[in-house]
Short mmCIF file of C-alpha atoms and ligand atoms in Angstrom, two decimals:
data_model
loop_
_atom_site.label_atom_id
_atom_site.label_comp_id
_atom_site.label_asym_id
_atom_site.label_seq_id
_atom_site.Cartn_x
_atom_site.Cartn_y
_atom_site.Cartn_z
CA MET A 121 108.11 -71.20 -8.87
CA SER A 122 105.91 -68.54 -10.46
CA LEU A 123 102.47 -67.93 -9.02
CA PRO A 124 99.40 -67.36 -11.21
CA SER A 125 98.41 -63.75 -11.95
CA ARG A 126 94.72 -64.53 -11.40
CA VAL A 127 92.75 -67.09 -9.40
CA PHE A 128 89.13 -68.19 -9.72
CA ILE A 129 87.21 -68.46 -6.49
CA THR A 130 83.94 -70.32 -6.09
CA GLU A 131 81.95 -68.98 -3.17
CA VAL A 132 80.39 -71.93 -1.34
CA ALA A 133 78.87 -70.30 1.76
CA PRO A 134 75.22 -70.48 0.69
CA ARG A 135 75.64 -74.26 0.29
CA ASP A 136 78.61 -75.67 2.25
CA GLY A 137 78.40 -72.79 4.70
CA LEU A 138 74.74 -73.02 5.57
CA GLN A 139 74.15 -76.77 5.19
CA ASN A 140 75.83 -77.31 8.54
CA GLU A 141 73.75 -74.77 10.50
CA LYS A 142 71.70 -76.48 13.18
CA GLN A 143 69.00 -73.79 13.32
CA PRO A 144 66.91 -73.22 10.20
CA VAL A 145 68.15 -70.24 8.20
CA SER A 146 65.34 -68.42 6.41
CA THR A 147 65.15 -68.36 2.64
CA ASP A 148 65.21 -64.54 2.87
CA VAL A 149 68.61 -64.63 4.59
CA LYS A 150 69.96 -67.17 2.10
CA VAL A 151 68.85 -65.05 -0.85
CA GLU A 152 70.23 -61.84 0.68
CA LEU A 153 73.53 -63.60 1.32
CA CYS A 154 73.72 -64.52 -2.37
CA GLU A 155 72.79 -60.96 -3.40
CA ARG A 156 75.52 -59.49 -1.21
CA LEU A 157 78.11 -61.96 -2.50
CA LEU A 158 77.23 -61.16 -6.10
CA ALA A 159 77.50 -57.45 -5.33
CA ALA A 160 81.01 -58.13 -3.99
CA GLY A 161 82.01 -59.50 -7.39
CA VAL A 162 81.43 -63.25 -6.91
CA ARG A 163 81.16 -64.86 -10.34
CA GLN A 164 81.00 -68.51 -9.30
CA LEU A 165 78.35 -69.05 -6.69
CA GLU A 166 77.47 -72.42 -5.18
CA ALA A 167 73.93 -71.50 -4.21
CA THR A 168 72.34 -74.60 -2.68
CA SER A 169 71.99 -78.35 -3.03
CA PHE A 170 69.29 -80.59 -4.37
CA VAL A 171 69.83 -83.42 -1.92
CA SER A 172 67.33 -85.36 0.14
CA PRO A 173 65.67 -83.00 2.66
CA LYS A 174 65.60 -85.95 5.05
CA TRP A 175 69.39 -86.00 4.96
CA VAL A 176 70.04 -82.26 4.96
CA PRO A 177 66.90 -80.38 6.06
CA GLN A 178 68.65 -77.00 5.83
CA MET A 179 68.74 -77.30 2.03
CA ALA A 180 65.04 -78.17 1.68
CA ASP A 181 64.26 -74.72 0.22
CA ALA A 182 66.72 -75.16 -2.68
CA ALA A 183 64.12 -74.50 -5.39
CA ASP A 184 62.89 -71.33 -3.62
CA VAL A 185 66.42 -70.01 -3.21
CA MET A 186 67.09 -70.61 -6.91
CA ALA A 187 63.82 -68.99 -7.97
CA ARG A 188 64.62 -65.81 -6.04
CA LEU A 189 68.31 -65.44 -6.86
CA PRO A 190 69.43 -62.55 -9.02
CA ARG A 191 71.13 -63.99 -12.10
CA PRO A 192 73.47 -61.34 -13.51
CA ALA A 193 75.20 -62.12 -16.80
CA GLY A 194 78.57 -63.81 -16.44
CA VAL A 195 77.74 -65.53 -13.15
CA THR A 196 77.87 -69.31 -12.90
CA VAL A 197 75.38 -70.57 -10.34
CA SER A 198 76.03 -74.13 -9.22
CA VAL A 199 74.11 -76.63 -7.12
CA LEU A 200 74.92 -80.05 -5.68
CA THR A 201 73.18 -82.97 -7.35
CA PRO A 202 73.77 -86.45 -5.88
CA ASN A 203 71.48 -88.24 -8.35
CA MET A 204 69.07 -87.74 -11.27
CA LYS A 205 66.33 -86.47 -8.98
CA GLY A 206 68.68 -83.69 -7.93
CA PHE A 207 69.74 -83.09 -11.53
CA GLU A 208 66.17 -82.71 -12.75
CA ALA A 209 65.46 -80.15 -10.04
CA ALA A 210 68.67 -78.31 -10.93
CA LEU A 211 67.73 -78.23 -14.58
CA ALA A 212 64.21 -77.00 -13.83
CA CYS A 213 65.54 -74.02 -11.90
CA GLY A 214 68.13 -73.07 -14.50
CA ALA A 215 71.39 -73.92 -12.71
CA ASP A 216 74.49 -73.25 -14.82
CA GLU A 217 76.60 -75.93 -13.22
CA VAL A 218 75.89 -79.15 -11.34
CA VAL A 219 78.23 -80.64 -8.77
CA ILE A 220 78.54 -84.36 -8.14
CA PHE A 221 80.40 -85.45 -5.04
CA ALA A 222 82.30 -88.66 -4.53
CA ALA A 223 84.47 -89.70 -1.60
CA ALA A 224 88.03 -90.99 -1.49
CA SER A 225 87.07 -93.40 1.32
CA GLU A 226 84.36 -96.08 1.28
CA ALA A 227 83.34 -95.28 4.85
CA PHE A 228 82.63 -91.63 4.09
CA SER A 229 80.82 -92.49 0.87
CA MET A 230 78.40 -94.70 2.84
CA ARG A 231 77.80 -92.08 5.53
CA ASN A 232 77.40 -89.13 3.18
CA ILE A 233 75.51 -90.54 0.21
CA ASN A 234 74.53 -94.02 1.38
CA CYS A 235 76.38 -96.01 -1.29
CA SER A 236 79.83 -97.32 -2.14
CA ILE A 237 82.27 -95.28 -4.25
CA ALA A 238 81.67 -97.55 -7.26
CA GLU A 239 77.88 -97.24 -6.87
CA SER A 240 78.20 -93.47 -6.58
CA ILE A 241 80.13 -93.30 -9.85
CA GLU A 242 77.36 -95.31 -11.55
CA ARG A 243 74.73 -93.00 -10.01
CA PHE A 244 76.66 -89.97 -11.31
CA ARG A 245 77.02 -91.37 -14.83
CA PRO A 246 73.50 -90.39 -16.02
CA VAL A 247 73.87 -87.05 -14.22
CA ALA A 248 77.09 -86.40 -16.14
CA GLN A 249 75.50 -87.44 -19.43
CA ALA A 250 72.46 -85.25 -18.82
CA ALA A 251 74.66 -82.29 -17.86
CA LYS A 252 76.55 -82.65 -21.14
CA ALA A 253 73.33 -83.05 -23.13
CA HIS A 254 71.93 -79.84 -21.60
CA ARG A 255 75.27 -78.02 -21.89
CA LEU A 256 75.61 -77.47 -18.16
CA ARG A 257 79.05 -77.23 -16.65
CA LEU A 258 79.90 -80.35 -14.65
CA ARG A 259 82.00 -80.11 -11.53
CA ALA A 260 82.94 -82.81 -9.07
CA ALA A 261 84.23 -82.88 -5.53
CA VAL A 262 86.48 -85.57 -4.11
CA SER A 263 85.70 -85.55 -0.39
CA VAL A 264 87.99 -86.69 2.44
CA ALA A 265 91.00 -86.49 0.12
CA PHE A 266 93.35 -85.79 3.05
CA GLY A 267 91.81 -87.89 5.79
CA CYS A 268 88.50 -89.49 6.69
CA PRO A 269 86.60 -89.14 9.97
CA TYR A 270 85.68 -92.85 9.88
CA GLN A 271 88.63 -94.52 8.16
CA GLY A 272 91.51 -92.25 9.21
CA GLU A 273 94.30 -92.06 6.67
CA VAL A 274 93.35 -91.90 3.00
CA PRO A 275 95.98 -93.16 0.54
CA VAL A 276 96.94 -90.69 -2.19
CA ALA A 277 96.30 -93.51 -4.67
CA SER A 278 92.60 -93.52 -3.67
CA VAL A 279 92.35 -89.79 -4.40
CA VAL A 280 93.95 -90.31 -7.81
CA ASP A 281 91.69 -93.28 -8.54
CA VAL A 282 88.44 -91.40 -7.74
CA SER A 283 89.66 -88.30 -9.59
CA ALA A 284 90.39 -90.40 -12.68
CA ARG A 285 86.92 -91.98 -12.55
CA LEU A 286 85.34 -88.52 -12.32
CA ARG A 287 87.55 -87.31 -15.19
CA ASP A 288 86.24 -90.25 -17.25
CA LEU A 289 82.68 -89.05 -16.58
CA GLY A 290 83.65 -85.83 -18.39
CA CYS A 291 83.90 -83.43 -15.46
CA ASP A 292 84.98 -79.92 -16.39
CA GLU A 293 86.44 -79.37 -12.94
CA ILE A 294 87.40 -81.64 -10.07
CA GLY A 295 87.77 -80.21 -6.58
CA ILE A 296 90.12 -81.97 -4.22
CA ALA A 297 88.53 -81.52 -0.82
CA ASP A 298 89.93 -81.63 2.68
CA THR A 299 86.51 -82.20 4.24
CA ILE A 300 87.81 -82.44 7.81
CA GLY A 301 90.67 -79.94 7.48
CA VAL A 302 93.50 -82.28 8.54
CA GLY A 303 95.88 -81.83 5.61
CA THR A 304 99.16 -79.95 5.86
CA ALA A 305 101.16 -78.19 3.15
CA ALA A 306 103.48 -81.06 2.23
CA HIS A 307 100.50 -83.43 2.01
CA VAL A 308 98.76 -80.98 -0.32
CA ALA A 309 101.83 -80.86 -2.56
CA ARG A 310 101.97 -84.69 -2.64
CA VAL A 311 98.28 -85.03 -3.49
CA PHE A 312 98.33 -82.45 -6.30
CA ASP A 313 101.58 -83.86 -7.66
CA ALA A 314 99.91 -87.28 -7.93
CA VAL A 315 96.48 -86.11 -9.14
CA THR A 316 97.93 -83.94 -11.91
CA ARG A 317 99.28 -87.11 -13.49
CA ALA A 318 95.64 -88.10 -14.08
CA VAL A 319 93.80 -84.78 -14.41
CA PRO A 320 95.12 -81.59 -16.08
CA LEU A 321 95.98 -78.83 -13.62
CA GLU A 322 93.53 -76.43 -15.34
CA GLN A 323 90.67 -78.72 -14.30
CA LEU A 324 91.61 -79.00 -10.63
CA SER A 325 90.55 -76.91 -7.68
CA GLY A 326 91.27 -76.89 -3.96
CA HIS A 327 88.56 -77.05 -1.28
CA PHE A 328 89.95 -76.66 2.21
CA HIS A 329 88.31 -76.75 5.60
CA ASP A 330 90.12 -75.03 8.45
CA THR A 331 89.63 -77.42 11.39
CA TYR A 332 93.34 -77.55 12.21
CA GLY A 333 94.11 -73.97 11.15
CA GLN A 334 95.91 -75.14 7.99
CA ALA A 335 93.55 -73.93 5.30
CA VAL A 336 95.35 -70.74 4.22
CA ALA A 337 98.70 -72.55 4.29
CA ASN A 338 97.12 -75.27 2.17
CA VAL A 339 95.89 -72.69 -0.33
CA VAL A 340 99.47 -71.40 -0.63
CA ALA A 341 100.79 -74.95 -1.07
CA SER A 342 98.19 -75.48 -3.82
CA LEU A 343 99.23 -72.25 -5.55
CA GLN A 344 102.81 -73.49 -5.46
CA SER A 345 101.61 -76.70 -7.12
CA GLY A 346 100.10 -74.55 -9.87
CA VAL A 347 96.44 -74.74 -8.77
CA PHE A 348 94.49 -71.55 -9.52
CA ARG A 349 90.91 -72.50 -8.65
CA PHE A 350 89.68 -72.52 -5.09
CA ASP A 351 86.47 -72.84 -3.13
CA SER A 352 86.02 -70.60 -0.11
CA SER A 353 83.22 -69.52 2.18
CA ILE A 354 82.40 -66.09 3.51
CA ALA A 355 83.10 -65.72 7.25
CA GLY A 356 84.59 -69.23 7.16
CA LEU A 357 81.14 -70.78 7.39
CA GLY A 358 80.71 -74.43 6.70
CA GLY A 359 81.15 -78.06 7.41
CA CYS A 360 79.59 -81.30 6.38
CA PRO A 361 76.80 -82.77 8.54
CA TYR A 362 78.39 -86.20 7.93
CA ALA A 363 81.88 -85.16 9.11
CA LYS A 364 81.42 -84.52 12.83
CA GLY A 365 83.90 -82.13 14.41
CA ALA A 366 84.97 -80.66 11.09
CA THR A 367 84.72 -76.88 11.08
CA GLY A 368 84.24 -74.29 8.40
CA ASN A 369 85.77 -73.74 5.02
CA VAL A 370 88.68 -71.43 4.46
CA ALA A 371 87.21 -67.92 4.71
CA THR A 372 86.80 -66.01 1.46
CA GLU A 373 88.03 -62.80 3.12
CA ASP A 374 91.25 -64.60 4.21
CA VAL A 375 91.85 -66.07 0.75
CA VAL A 376 91.24 -62.72 -0.96
CA TYR A 377 93.49 -60.88 1.53
CA LEU A 378 96.19 -63.47 0.81
CA MET A 379 95.80 -63.26 -2.97
CA HIS A 380 95.80 -59.48 -3.10
CA GLY A 381 98.88 -59.46 -0.87
CA LEU A 382 100.56 -61.76 -3.38
CA GLY A 383 99.55 -59.46 -6.23
CA ILE A 384 97.12 -62.08 -7.57
CA GLU A 385 93.84 -60.86 -9.03
CA THR A 386 90.56 -62.28 -7.74
CA GLY A 387 87.96 -59.94 -9.24
CA LEU A 388 86.48 -59.63 -5.74
CA ASP A 389 85.91 -56.54 -3.64
CA LEU A 390 87.45 -57.25 -0.23
CA ASP A 391 85.63 -54.39 1.55
CA ARG A 392 82.26 -55.69 0.44
CA LEU A 393 83.22 -59.23 1.36
CA VAL A 394 84.15 -58.04 4.85
CA ASP A 395 80.74 -56.37 5.19
CA THR A 396 79.01 -59.52 3.99
CA GLY A 397 80.99 -61.73 6.38
CA GLN A 398 80.10 -59.49 9.31
CA TRP A 399 76.48 -59.32 8.20
CA ILE A 400 75.92 -63.08 7.84
CA SER A 401 77.72 -63.74 11.14
CA ALA A 402 75.35 -61.30 12.87
CA GLN A 403 72.39 -63.04 11.23
CA LEU A 404 73.60 -66.37 12.58
CA GLY A 405 74.32 -64.86 15.98
CA ARG A 406 78.03 -65.53 16.15
CA ARG A 407 81.43 -64.03 15.45
CA SER A 408 82.88 -64.43 11.98
CA GLN A 409 85.56 -67.12 11.64
CA SER A 410 87.51 -64.97 9.16
CA ARG A 411 90.66 -63.60 10.78
CA ALA A 412 91.19 -61.06 8.00
CA GLY A 413 87.50 -60.14 7.98
CA ASN A 414 87.45 -59.46 11.72
CA ALA A 415 90.75 -57.55 11.64
CA LEU A 416 89.62 -55.35 8.76
CA ALA A 417 86.23 -54.71 10.38
CA ALA A 418 87.96 -53.77 13.66
CA ARG A 419 90.38 -51.46 11.84
CA ARG A 420 87.47 -49.71 10.15
CA GLN A 421 85.75 -49.28 13.50
CA ARG A 422 88.91 -47.73 15.01
CA GLU A 423 89.17 -45.36 12.05
CA ILE A 424 85.57 -44.26 12.54
CA GLU A 425 86.17 -43.70 16.25
CA THR A 426 89.30 -41.59 15.72
CA THR A 427 87.79 -39.29 13.07
P1 HMG B 592 69.00 -92.58 0.12
O1 HMG B 592 68.16 -92.52 1.35
O2 HMG B 592 69.91 -93.73 -0.06
O3 HMG B 592 68.20 -92.37 -1.23
O4 HMG B 592 69.86 -91.24 0.08
P2 HMG B 592 66.79 -92.79 -1.75
O5 HMG B 592 66.90 -92.77 -3.23
O6 HMG B 592 66.34 -94.04 -1.06
O7 HMG B 592 65.85 -91.55 -1.30
C1 HMG B 592 65.43 -91.35 0.02
C2 HMG B 592 64.42 -90.20 0.02
O8 HMG B 592 65.06 -88.99 -0.39
C3 HMG B 592 63.27 -90.43 -0.97
O9 HMG B 592 62.14 -89.76 -0.43
C4 HMG B 592 63.74 -89.68 -2.19
O10 HMG B 592 62.67 -89.26 -3.01
C5 HMG B 592 64.43 -88.50 -1.59
P3 HMG B 592 60.91 -90.60 0.21
O11 HMG B 592 60.47 -91.51 -0.88
O12 HMG B 592 61.51 -91.37 1.37
O13 HMG B 592 59.95 -89.52 0.59
N1 HMG B 592 65.51 -88.00 -2.47
C6 HMG B 592 65.63 -86.71 -2.81
N2 HMG B 592 64.92 -85.62 -2.50
C7 HMG B 592 65.33 -84.45 -3.04
N3 HMG B 592 66.41 -84.33 -3.84
C8 HMG B 592 67.15 -85.41 -4.17
C9 HMG B 592 66.77 -86.66 -3.64
N4 HMG B 592 67.27 -87.90 -3.76
C10 HMG B 592 66.47 -88.71 -3.04
N5 HMG B 592 68.21 -85.29 -4.96
C11 HMG B 592 71.01 -89.51 -1.09
C12 HMG B 592 70.81 -91.00 -0.96
C13 HMG B 592 72.22 -89.30 -1.99
C14 HMG B 592 69.77 -88.90 -1.73
C15 HMG B 592 71.25 -88.93 0.32
O14 HMG B 592 72.27 -89.67 0.94
C16 HMG B 592 71.64 -87.48 0.30
O15 HMG B 592 70.84 -86.62 -0.06
N6 HMG B 592 72.88 -87.18 0.69
C17 HMG B 592 73.39 -85.81 0.64
C18 HMG B 592 74.32 -85.59 1.77
C19 HMG B 592 74.87 -84.19 1.68
O16 HMG B 592 74.26 -83.29 1.13
N7 HMG B 592 76.06 -84.01 2.28
C20 HMG B 592 76.68 -82.74 2.29
C21 HMG B 592 77.21 -82.32 0.95
S1 HMG B 592 78.78 -83.05 0.52
C22 HMG B 592 79.93 -82.02 1.29
O17 HMG B 592 79.60 -81.18 2.05
C23 HMG B 592 81.36 -82.17 0.89
C24 HMG B 592 81.86 -81.04 -0.04
O18 HMG B 592 81.69 -79.78 0.55
C25 HMG B 592 83.33 -81.24 -0.32
C26 HMG B 592 84.09 -81.52 0.97
O19 HMG B 592 84.29 -80.63 1.78
O20 HMG B 592 84.39 -82.69 1.08
C27 HMG B 592 81.14 -81.10 -1.38
MG1 MG B 593 83.07 -78.87 2.09
#
């Protein structure tokens, strides 16, 4: 099958990446991370989330982060909004896109947003209407689409059902998310094959966590299914506080290395991404989880040492 000539990557590190950090990350570091990502060519930036600070204390400075972000033309800045309170905050700070997030399992929906799937859809309805009224882009995520930490297996039919309900709310994009990183390539093909019967391919994106080392393979499987929108996170940061044991997102550096190797345009500057991945990892006091990022940084270091 033919692969796309260009993919669109949403950088989620400032939100999905940092929300899972146990130690508080300063607003300065969050803002500098966003600045560096924008300088590396990021055009879709998931900057923060307007969720309850009691549930996710790391995101409590969302309004400050938004106030201090550079906002170059052509960049879509998105934020998570679980309810109207979140939406109003997002609107006040000039977000371009709001993200609602539903789960494909009842158990995860309760743990993550404290309501059933059906209740969550009703809670998102006014958010969707307000987004349309204010001409904001509306994106959705379908969590635990490949497996749930509480329920185990998640039927493909549940993923299709939730995706269709989000489509009916008028979402511009629906991300199919492997929150706990358990999916494998054939599973990805099955899920996209089924979901594309309900939602046009152009509106779908893939959001993969790398817990079982399958994330890059799952990106390739998605490409083969025709998907050309992906979420990724610099240095492979990330995880959901309500999905214990799940590790980071697929690393942006790894996805970009893959895409450029396949001759697929990303609009991103890999060298600058590598720098940013190394920088944020140093800020957080740990090694980057990006295999390509670490390999490229090590190669650079060798080149410096031999010249
Ligand atoms: P609740 O406790 O049922 O809601 O939480 P509530 O309406 O009773 O509110 C409780 C308190 O939170 C109240 O404050 C509200 O005002 C406040 P109090 O009166 O007690 O002082 N509150 C808010 N504050 C700021 N912004 C808001 C907001 N809403 C209420 N928007 C709620 C329900 C949805 C709020 C809560 O469960 C929550 O915030 N959950 C978010 C969990 C979360 O952020 N999870 C991680 C993101 S999802 C993810 O990572 C998956 C993804 O990456 C894709 C994938 O990989 O799967 C997207
Ligand atoms: Mg995630």
